[in-house]
Coordinates of C-alpha atoms in Angstrom, one line a residue:
M16 CA 94.7 70.8 2.8
S17 CA 91.5 70.0 4.6
V18 CA 91.4 69.2 8.3
T19 CA 90.8 65.6 9.3
L20 CA 88.6 64.2 12.1
V21 CA 91.0 62.0 14.0
L22 CA 88.6 60.7 16.8
G23 CA 85.0 61.2 17.7
P24 CA 82.5 62.6 17.7
V25 CA 81.8 61.6 21.3
L26 CA 78.4 62.7 22.7
R27 CA 78.9 63.7 26.3
H28 CA 76.6 65.6 28.7
V29 CA 73.0 66.1 27.4
G30 CA 70.3 68.1 29.1
E31 CA 66.8 69.2 28.2
S32 CA 68.0 71.7 25.6
T33 CA 71.8 71.4 25.4
A34 CA 74.4 68.8 24.5
A35 CA 78.2 68.6 24.2
V36 CA 80.0 66.9 21.4
W37 CA 83.7 66.2 21.7
V38 CA 86.1 65.7 18.7
Q39 CA 89.8 65.4 18.0
T40 CA 91.2 66.9 14.8
D41 CA 94.6 66.9 13.1
A42 CA 94.9 70.7 12.9
P43 CA 93.3 73.9 14.2
A44 CA 89.8 74.2 13.0
E45 CA 86.3 75.5 13.6
V46 CA 84.0 72.5 14.5
E47 CA 80.2 72.8 13.9
V48 CA 77.3 70.7 15.1
L49 CA 73.7 71.6 14.5
G50 CA 74.6 75.2 13.8
C51 CA 76.7 75.6 17.0
S52 CA 80.4 75.9 16.8
A53 CA 83.6 75.8 18.8
R54 CA 87.3 76.5 17.9
T55 CA 89.7 73.7 18.7
F56 CA 92.3 74.1 21.4
Q57 CA 95.8 72.7 21.2
V58 CA 97.7 70.2 23.4
Q59 CA 101.2 69.7 22.0
E60 CA 100.6 68.7 18.4
H61 CA 97.0 67.5 18.9
H62 CA 93.7 69.5 18.6
Y63 CA 90.4 69.2 20.4
A64 CA 87.0 70.8 20.6
L65 CA 84.0 70.4 22.9
V66 CA 81.1 71.8 20.9
P67 CA 78.3 73.2 23.1
V68 CA 75.0 72.6 21.3
T69 CA 72.2 74.8 22.5
G70 CA 68.6 75.6 21.6
L71 CA 67.4 72.0 21.4
T72 CA 63.9 71.0 22.1
P73 CA 63.2 68.9 25.2
D74 CA 62.0 65.3 24.7
S75 CA 63.2 65.3 21.1
V76 CA 65.6 63.5 18.7
H77 CA 68.1 65.5 16.6
E78 CA 70.1 63.8 13.9
Y79 CA 73.4 65.6 13.5
Q80 CA 76.4 66.0 11.4
V81 CA 79.9 67.3 12.2
R82 CA 81.5 69.9 10.0
I83 CA 85.1 71.0 10.2
D84 CA 85.7 74.4 8.6
G85 CA 82.4 73.9 6.8
E86 CA 83.1 70.5 5.4
I87 CA 81.0 67.5 6.5
V88 CA 83.3 64.9 8.2
W89 CA 80.7 62.9 10.1
P90 CA 79.0 60.6 9.3
E91 CA 81.7 59.1 7.2
P92 CA 81.0 58.4 3.5
D93 CA 79.2 55.1 2.9
S94 CA 78.9 54.5 6.6
E95 CA 77.0 51.3 7.5
F96 CA 75.8 52.7 10.8
P97 CA 72.6 54.6 11.5
P98 CA 72.8 58.4 11.8
S99 CA 74.2 59.8 15.0
V100 CA 71.5 61.5 17.1
I101 CA 71.1 63.7 20.2
R102 CA 68.1 62.7 22.3
T103 CA 67.3 65.3 24.8
R104 CA 65.5 64.7 28.1
G105 CA 62.4 66.5 29.3
P106 CA 59.3 66.3 31.3
A107 CA 57.7 63.5 29.2
G108 CA 60.5 61.1 29.9
A109 CA 61.3 62.2 33.5
H110 CA 60.0 58.9 35.0
R111 CA 61.8 56.6 32.6
L112 CA 65.5 55.8 32.4
K113 CA 67.8 53.2 30.9
V114 CA 71.4 53.4 31.8
V115 CA 74.0 51.0 30.3
F116 CA 77.1 50.5 32.4
G117 CA 80.3 48.6 32.8
S118 CA 84.1 48.8 33.3
C119 CA 87.5 47.4 32.3
R120 CA 87.4 47.5 28.5
Y121 CA 90.8 46.3 27.1
P122 CA 91.2 47.0 23.4
K123 CA 91.5 44.4 20.7
T124 CA 95.1 43.4 20.2
G125 CA 95.2 42.1 16.7
V126 CA 96.9 38.9 18.0
Q127 CA 94.5 36.0 17.5
K128 CA 95.6 34.1 20.6
L129 CA 95.2 37.1 22.9
D130 CA 91.9 38.2 21.4
D131 CA 90.5 34.7 21.8
K132 CA 91.5 34.8 25.4
L133 CA 89.8 38.2 25.9
G134 CA 86.6 37.0 24.2
L135 CA 84.0 39.2 22.4
D136 CA 83.8 42.8 23.5
A137 CA 80.4 43.2 25.2
L138 CA 80.2 46.9 24.3
D139 CA 81.0 46.1 20.7
C140 CA 78.2 43.6 20.7
Y141 CA 75.8 46.1 22.3
A142 CA 76.6 48.7 19.6
E143 CA 75.9 46.1 16.9
R144 CA 72.5 45.3 18.4
L145 CA 71.7 49.0 18.8
T146 CA 72.0 49.6 15.1
A147 CA 68.9 47.5 14.6
T148 CA 67.0 48.9 17.6
P149 CA 64.5 51.8 17.2
V150 CA 65.9 55.1 18.4
D151 CA 63.1 55.5 21.0
E152 CA 64.3 52.3 22.7
W153 CA 68.0 53.4 22.9
P154 CA 69.5 53.9 26.4
D155 CA 69.5 57.4 27.9
A156 CA 73.1 57.2 29.0
L157 CA 76.2 55.0 28.9
L158 CA 78.4 54.9 32.0
L159 CA 82.0 53.9 31.7
L160 CA 83.1 53.1 35.2
G161 CA 86.9 53.0 34.9
D162 CA 89.8 51.5 33.0
Q163 CA 88.9 53.2 29.7
V164 CA 92.6 52.8 28.7
Y165 CA 95.4 50.5 30.0
A166 CA 98.5 52.6 30.3
D167 CA 100.4 49.9 32.1
E168 CA 99.2 46.7 30.3
L169 CA 100.0 47.5 26.6
T170 CA 99.0 45.5 23.6
P171 CA 101.9 43.9 21.7
E172 CA 101.6 46.4 19.0
A173 CA 101.6 49.4 21.4
R174 CA 104.6 47.9 23.2
R175 CA 106.5 47.6 19.9
N176 CA 105.7 51.2 19.0
L177 CA 106.8 52.4 22.4
S178 CA 110.0 50.5 22.5
G179 CA 111.1 52.3 19.3
R180 CA 110.6 55.7 20.9
R181 CA 112.7 55.2 24.0
Q182 CA 116.2 56.7 23.5
T183 CA 117.2 56.5 27.2
K184 CA 116.6 54.3 30.2
R185 CA 115.0 57.1 32.1
R186 CA 111.6 56.0 30.9
P187 CA 110.4 52.3 30.9
P188 CA 109.9 50.6 27.5
D189 CA 106.5 49.0 28.4
E190 CA 104.5 51.9 30.0
V191 CA 103.2 55.1 28.4
V192 CA 104.7 58.3 29.9
T193 CA 103.9 61.2 27.5
F194 CA 100.8 62.9 26.4
D195 CA 101.5 61.8 22.8
E196 CA 101.6 58.2 23.9
Y197 CA 98.3 58.5 25.8
E198 CA 96.8 60.0 22.6
G199 CA 97.8 56.8 20.9
L200 CA 96.0 54.7 23.5
Y201 CA 92.8 56.7 23.3
R202 CA 92.9 56.6 19.5
H203 CA 93.3 52.8 19.6
T204 CA 90.7 52.2 22.2
W205 CA 88.0 54.5 20.9
G206 CA 88.8 54.1 17.2
D207 CA 87.0 50.7 16.8
P208 CA 84.2 51.5 14.3
E209 CA 81.3 50.1 16.5
I210 CA 82.7 51.8 19.6
R211 CA 83.2 55.1 17.7
W212 CA 79.6 55.0 16.5
I213 CA 78.0 54.1 19.9
L214 CA 80.0 56.9 21.6
S215 CA 78.7 59.3 19.0
T216 CA 75.1 58.7 19.8
L217 CA 74.7 57.8 23.5
P218 CA 75.3 60.4 26.1
T219 CA 78.4 59.1 27.9
A220 CA 79.7 59.7 31.4
M221 CA 83.2 58.5 32.3
I222 CA 85.4 58.1 35.4
F223 CA 88.9 56.7 35.6
D224 CA 90.3 53.8 37.6
D225 CA 93.8 52.7 38.3
H226 CA 94.8 51.3 34.9
D227 CA 94.1 54.7 33.3
I228 CA 97.2 55.8 35.2
R229 CA 98.8 52.7 36.7
D230 CA 97.8 49.4 38.4
D231 CA 97.0 50.0 42.1
W232 CA 97.3 53.8 41.6
N233 CA 97.1 55.6 45.0
T234 CA 96.9 52.3 47.0
S235 CA 98.7 53.9 50.1
A236 CA 101.1 56.5 51.2
P237 CA 104.1 54.1 51.0
W238 CA 103.0 53.2 47.4
R239 CA 102.9 56.9 46.5
A240 CA 106.3 57.5 48.1
E241 CA 107.9 54.7 46.3
V242 CA 106.5 55.5 42.9
N243 CA 107.4 59.2 43.2
E244 CA 111.0 58.1 43.4
K245 CA 110.8 56.9 39.8
P246 CA 112.4 59.4 37.5
W247 CA 109.5 59.2 34.9
W248 CA 106.6 59.3 37.4
R249 CA 105.9 63.1 37.3
D250 CA 105.8 62.8 33.5
R251 CA 103.4 60.0 33.8
I252 CA 101.1 61.9 36.2
H253 CA 101.2 65.0 33.9
A254 CA 100.3 62.9 30.8
G255 CA 97.8 60.7 32.5
L256 CA 95.8 63.3 34.3
G257 CA 96.2 65.9 31.6
S258 CA 94.9 63.5 28.9
Y259 CA 92.1 62.4 31.3
W260 CA 91.0 66.0 31.6
V261 CA 90.9 66.4 27.8
Y262 CA 89.5 63.1 26.8
Q263 CA 87.2 62.3 29.7
H264 CA 86.6 64.9 32.3
I265 CA 85.5 68.0 30.5
G266 CA 82.7 66.2 28.7
N267 CA 81.2 65.1 32.1
L268 CA 80.4 68.7 32.9
S269 CA 77.2 70.6 32.2
P270 CA 77.3 73.9 30.1
E271 CA 76.9 75.9 33.4
E272 CA 79.7 74.0 35.0
L273 CA 82.0 74.6 32.0
A274 CA 81.2 78.3 32.0
S275 CA 82.4 78.6 35.6
D276 CA 85.3 76.2 35.3
E277 CA 88.5 78.3 35.4
D278 CA 90.7 75.6 33.9
Y279 CA 88.4 75.1 30.9
Q280 CA 88.1 78.9 30.3
K281 CA 91.9 79.3 30.4
V282 CA 92.3 76.6 27.8
L283 CA 89.7 78.2 25.6
A284 CA 91.4 81.6 25.9
N285 CA 94.8 80.2 25.0
D286 CA 95.8 80.7 21.4
G287 CA 98.8 78.3 21.6
D288 CA 99.8 75.1 23.2
C289 CA 97.8 74.4 26.4
W290 CA 100.2 71.7 27.7
P291 CA 101.9 74.0 30.3
H292 CA 98.5 74.6 31.9
L293 CA 97.7 70.9 31.9
V294 CA 101.0 70.2 33.7
E295 CA 100.0 72.7 36.4
L296 CA 96.5 71.3 36.5
A297 CA 97.8 67.7 36.9
D298 CA 100.1 68.7 39.7
R299 CA 97.3 70.5 41.5
A300 CA 95.1 67.4 41.1
D301 CA 97.8 65.0 42.4
Y302 CA 99.1 66.9 45.4
E303 CA 97.5 67.1 48.7
V304 CA 97.0 70.5 50.3
D305 CA 95.5 70.7 53.8
G306 CA 94.0 67.3 53.5
D307 CA 92.3 67.8 50.2
K308 CA 93.1 67.6 46.4
G309 CA 93.1 70.8 44.3
L310 CA 90.8 69.5 41.6
R311 CA 87.5 67.7 41.7
F312 CA 86.8 65.0 39.1
S313 CA 83.5 63.8 40.7
F314 CA 80.4 65.1 39.0
R315 CA 76.6 64.9 38.9
W316 CA 74.0 64.3 36.2
D317 CA 70.3 64.9 36.7
L318 CA 68.3 62.4 34.6
G319 CA 64.7 63.3 35.1
R320 CA 63.5 61.9 38.4
S321 CA 66.8 59.9 38.7
R322 CA 70.1 61.3 39.8
L323 CA 73.6 60.1 39.0
I324 CA 76.5 61.1 41.2
M325 CA 79.9 59.9 40.0
V326 CA 82.5 59.7 42.7
D327 CA 86.3 59.8 42.0
S328 CA 87.5 57.0 44.2
R329 CA 91.1 57.1 42.8
N330 CA 92.6 60.5 42.6
A331 CA 90.5 62.0 45.4
R332 CA 92.2 59.7 48.0
I333 CA 94.0 61.4 50.9
L334 CA 97.2 59.4 51.9
D335 CA 100.3 61.6 52.2
S336 CA 99.0 63.5 55.3
G337 CA 99.2 60.4 57.4
E338 CA 95.4 59.8 57.2
R339 CA 93.8 57.2 55.0
K340 CA 90.7 58.5 53.3
M341 CA 89.0 57.5 50.0
L342 CA 87.8 61.2 49.7
G343 CA 89.1 64.3 51.3
D344 CA 86.6 66.0 53.7
R345 CA 85.8 68.8 51.3
E346 CA 85.0 66.3 48.5
F347 CA 83.0 64.1 50.9
R348 CA 80.9 67.2 51.9
W349 CA 80.3 67.9 48.2
L350 CA 79.1 64.3 47.8
E351 CA 76.8 64.6 50.8
D352 CA 75.4 67.9 49.5
Q353 CA 74.7 66.3 46.1
V354 CA 72.9 63.3 47.6
N355 CA 70.8 65.4 50.0
D356 CA 69.9 68.2 47.5
D357 CA 66.1 68.1 47.2
L358 CA 66.1 64.4 47.7
G359 CA 62.4 64.2 47.9
T360 CA 62.2 64.8 44.1
V361 CA 64.4 61.8 43.3
D362 CA 62.9 58.4 42.6
H363 CA 66.2 56.6 42.0
L364 CA 69.6 57.6 43.3
L365 CA 72.6 56.3 41.4
I366 CA 76.1 56.6 42.9
G367 CA 78.9 55.7 40.6
S368 CA 82.2 54.5 41.9
S369 CA 84.8 52.7 39.9
L370 CA 85.5 50.6 43.1
P371 CA 82.6 48.6 44.7
W372 CA 81.3 50.0 48.0
L373 CA 80.2 46.4 48.9
L374 CA 82.6 43.6 48.2
P375 CA 81.9 40.0 49.0
P376 CA 81.6 40.2 52.8
A377 CA 84.6 38.0 53.6
L378 CA 86.8 39.9 51.2
G379 CA 85.7 43.3 52.7
D380 CA 86.5 42.1 56.2
V381 CA 90.0 40.9 55.1
Q382 CA 90.7 44.4 53.6
T383 CA 89.6 46.1 56.9
I384 CA 91.7 43.7 58.9
N385 CA 94.7 44.5 56.7
E386 CA 94.2 48.3 57.0
I387 CA 94.1 48.1 60.8
A388 CA 97.4 46.1 60.7
A389 CA 99.0 48.4 58.2
D390 CA 98.4 51.4 60.4
R391 CA 100.6 49.8 63.1
D392 CA 104.3 50.5 63.6
G393 CA 107.0 47.9 63.2
L394 CA 107.4 44.7 61.3
R395 CA 103.7 43.8 61.4
G396 CA 102.7 47.1 59.8
K397 CA 105.3 46.7 57.1
L398 CA 104.1 43.1 56.4
A399 CA 100.5 44.3 56.2
E400 CA 101.5 47.1 53.8
T401 CA 103.3 44.6 51.6
I402 CA 100.2 42.4 51.6
R403 CA 98.0 45.4 50.8
Q404 CA 99.9 46.2 47.7
T405 CA 100.5 42.6 46.5
A406 CA 96.9 41.5 47.0
D407 CA 95.2 44.8 45.8
L408 CA 93.5 45.3 49.2
E409 CA 92.6 49.0 48.5
H410 CA 88.8 49.1 48.0
W411 CA 86.3 51.0 50.1
P412 CA 86.5 48.6 53.1
A413 CA 90.3 49.2 53.1
F414 CA 89.5 52.8 53.9
L415 CA 87.3 52.0 56.9
K416 CA 86.4 55.6 58.0
S417 CA 85.4 56.5 54.4
F418 CA 83.5 53.2 54.0
L419 CA 81.5 53.9 57.2
R420 CA 80.9 57.5 56.2
L421 CA 79.6 56.5 52.8
S422 CA 77.4 53.8 54.4
A423 CA 75.9 56.4 56.8
L424 CA 75.2 58.7 53.8
I425 CA 73.4 55.9 51.9
E426 CA 71.4 54.9 55.0
S427 CA 70.4 58.5 55.5
A428 CA 69.2 58.7 51.9
A429 CA 67.3 55.4 52.3
D430 CA 65.7 56.7 55.5
H431 CA 64.6 60.0 54.0
S432 CA 60.9 59.2 54.0
S433 CA 58.3 57.3 52.0
T434 CA 58.5 60.1 49.4
G435 CA 62.2 59.7 49.0
P436 CA 64.1 57.5 46.6
A437 CA 62.6 54.0 45.8
T438 CA 66.1 52.8 45.2
V439 CA 69.7 53.7 46.0
S440 CA 72.2 51.9 43.7
V441 CA 76.0 52.0 43.8
L442 CA 77.3 51.2 40.3
S443 CA 80.8 49.9 40.1
G444 CA 83.4 47.8 38.2
D445 CA 87.1 46.9 38.7
V446 CA 86.8 43.4 40.2
H447 CA 86.5 41.4 37.0
H448 CA 83.3 39.6 38.1
S449 CA 79.7 40.9 38.1
Y450 CA 77.0 40.7 40.8
A451 CA 74.0 42.4 42.4
A452 CA 74.0 42.6 46.2
R453 CA 71.2 44.0 48.4
A454 CA 72.1 45.9 51.5
D455 CA 69.9 45.7 54.6
F456 CA 70.0 48.4 57.3
P457 CA 68.4 47.8 60.7
G458 CA 64.8 49.1 60.9
K459 CA 62.2 49.6 58.3
H460 CA 63.3 51.3 55.1
A461 CA 61.0 51.7 52.1
T462 CA 64.1 52.3 49.9
R463 CA 65.9 49.4 48.5
V464 CA 69.7 49.6 48.5
H465 CA 72.0 47.7 46.1
Q466 CA 75.6 47.3 45.0
L467 CA 75.6 46.6 41.2
V468 CA 78.9 45.6 39.7
C469 CA 79.6 45.0 36.0
S470 CA 83.2 44.0 35.2
P471 CA 84.7 43.4 32.8
V472 CA 83.3 44.7 29.5
H473 CA 86.3 43.2 27.6
N474 CA 88.9 41.5 29.8
Y475 CA 89.3 38.3 31.7
V476 CA 89.8 36.9 35.2
P477 CA 92.5 34.2 35.6
A478 CA 91.0 30.8 36.1
P479 CA 92.6 30.3 39.6
L480 CA 90.7 33.4 40.9
K481 CA 87.2 32.2 40.0
P482 CA 86.9 29.7 42.9
V483 CA 88.3 32.3 45.2
F484 CA 85.6 34.8 44.2
R485 CA 83.0 32.2 44.8
L486 CA 84.4 31.3 48.2
V487 CA 84.5 34.8 49.5
W488 CA 80.7 35.1 48.9
S489 CA 80.2 32.2 51.3
P490 CA 78.0 33.2 54.3
R491 CA 79.8 30.7 56.5
L492 CA 83.2 32.3 55.7
A493 CA 81.7 35.7 56.2
R494 CA 80.8 34.9 59.8
V495 CA 84.3 33.8 60.4
T496 CA 86.0 36.9 58.9
R497 CA 83.5 39.2 60.7
R498 CA 84.5 37.7 64.1
W499 CA 88.2 38.1 63.1
A500 CA 87.6 41.7 62.1
R501 CA 86.0 42.5 65.4
R502 CA 88.9 41.0 67.3
A503 CA 91.3 43.1 65.1
G504 CA 89.4 46.3 66.2
S505 CA 86.8 46.8 63.5
P506 CA 83.5 48.2 64.8
D507 CA 80.2 46.5 64.0
L508 CA 79.0 47.4 60.5
P509 CA 75.8 49.4 60.1
M510 CA 74.3 47.0 57.6
S511 CA 74.5 43.5 56.2
W512 CA 74.4 42.5 52.6
R513 CA 73.7 39.4 50.5
N514 CA 74.3 38.4 47.0
L515 CA 71.2 38.3 44.7
S516 CA 73.1 37.1 41.7
G517 CA 76.6 36.0 40.6
P518 CA 79.4 35.9 40.8
L519 CA 79.1 36.2 37.1
F520 CA 82.4 35.7 35.1
G521 CA 83.1 36.7 31.5
N522 CA 82.6 39.9 29.4
T523 CA 79.4 41.6 30.5
I524 CA 77.3 44.7 29.9
A525 CA 74.6 45.8 32.4
S526 CA 71.5 47.9 32.0
L527 CA 69.6 49.6 34.8
N528 CA 66.0 50.1 33.7
V529 CA 63.7 52.5 35.5
S530 CA 59.9 52.9 35.0
G531 CA 58.3 55.2 37.6
R532 CA 59.4 53.9 41.0
D533 CA 60.2 50.4 39.7
A534 CA 63.7 49.4 38.6
E535 CA 65.6 46.3 37.5
V536 CA 69.1 45.5 36.4
V537 CA 69.9 43.2 33.5
F538 CA 73.3 41.6 32.9
E539 CA 74.0 40.4 29.4
Q540 CA 76.9 38.5 27.8
P541 CA 78.0 37.9 24.2
R542 CA 77.2 34.7 22.4
D543 CA 79.7 33.2 19.9
D544 CA 77.7 34.8 17.0
G545 CA 78.2 38.3 18.5
S546 CA 74.6 38.7 19.8
L547 CA 73.9 39.4 23.4
T548 CA 71.9 37.2 25.8
S549 CA 70.4 38.1 29.1
V550 CA 72.1 36.1 31.8
I551 CA 70.7 37.6 35.0
T552 CA 67.7 39.9 35.7
V553 CA 67.2 41.3 39.2
S554 CA 64.3 43.4 40.3
L555 CA 65.6 46.3 42.5
T556 CA 62.2 47.1 44.0
D557 CA 60.7 43.8 45.1

């Protein structure tokens, strides 16, 4: 019996002469792409391969097929989609870049009422448009900024399937807990034909957010202490982080990084089930040791004269030690090293974080005020902690020391010199509305600094929250909350920021377009006929 391609191919890291193609199969096999091959590795009853494609020509387009044990399995017979290609970068395209980004993509449910409420999937619509677009106009990268799967908000079908599997009350009937259940989530979410095709042909970088594990994941130390009391939580962490490593993380790494990654090399060397190693890996990633985590999920992509640094702002948090940090010190030093590394050669610096660095100013101050109160003893501290968890007050401003450290790093990059970056952009999602905000630091800086948020790709914001989001962008309210924050003990902030567009509600996909030292961001939304229309365009260099 021939081996079947279950999911993929997904095109991941692409360099000047290399690429990585990820696949899932239903049995052990040899997977080949453009004459390069890899043997699958096994996790429980599932099989995966990340094929390293080498020897490619810079600045070129390579149409590819996927063979399993010598048999062509991709493209699928009678496919209506264009051929999947690998487009390498090189000197000729170093000054140009198009990055498509967004977050929070809930899958289609198959229930008409729910799907109507969710609206058209913006990434689906983008893929449809791409099929009629010349290859040389395709984006250079797709950035998925969190909530690739919803492990705690299941579709009705997934909930029904799950309820039939539960034999005891030890595990909840409405949340995934096992690796096998996560496998079903990824297969459902990535299996849509348009999504499967676009992932096969655009280099895709990914990072998780809370719903990939659980809503408000790692909000605070009390949250962690409470959830760790649940009898199924260790199983959930093992399955969530283990599946994230397989489906998302390893494809973010370059060939050189994979070659030196001990975990990846152990998996490749294992002839049997790698699940025990993934359990150990997940524990290492989750536990804090000496104020740091034992595994880094942050990563860097060099894109010609632009640089993307994706920051893990979920699992890298330090909470159990009594401190409250978005990143441990070792991880923050890594981020600082990546930003400052030969910065004079970078025209555009992109920092990806699933959570926005700059929220609406009033909302940011409220989160800082809450953090200060939550750090106090007694009833006031407990009340503030309850509010923190209930109102999701756990973004960068709710980790004030980390917020100020990131702000200082961005200011330093912007102050590098006239030969430094023309723009520094923080790309984020999570908050279910989209906007472009410009940060202004004191003094003269040639570099323009922006917070760019695109959320959701396919989800919705409850109607009562829309006027709240509009209100918290009010400059008048911002002056009130800033005075309140100072009285609560917040220092003056090193910069101010203002909204250039939005808040934009509805399913949205954004594109960051670079030409030389000029850059712009374009927000697009689906029309009723499935086409995309440009809603907002903002120059980042004016």
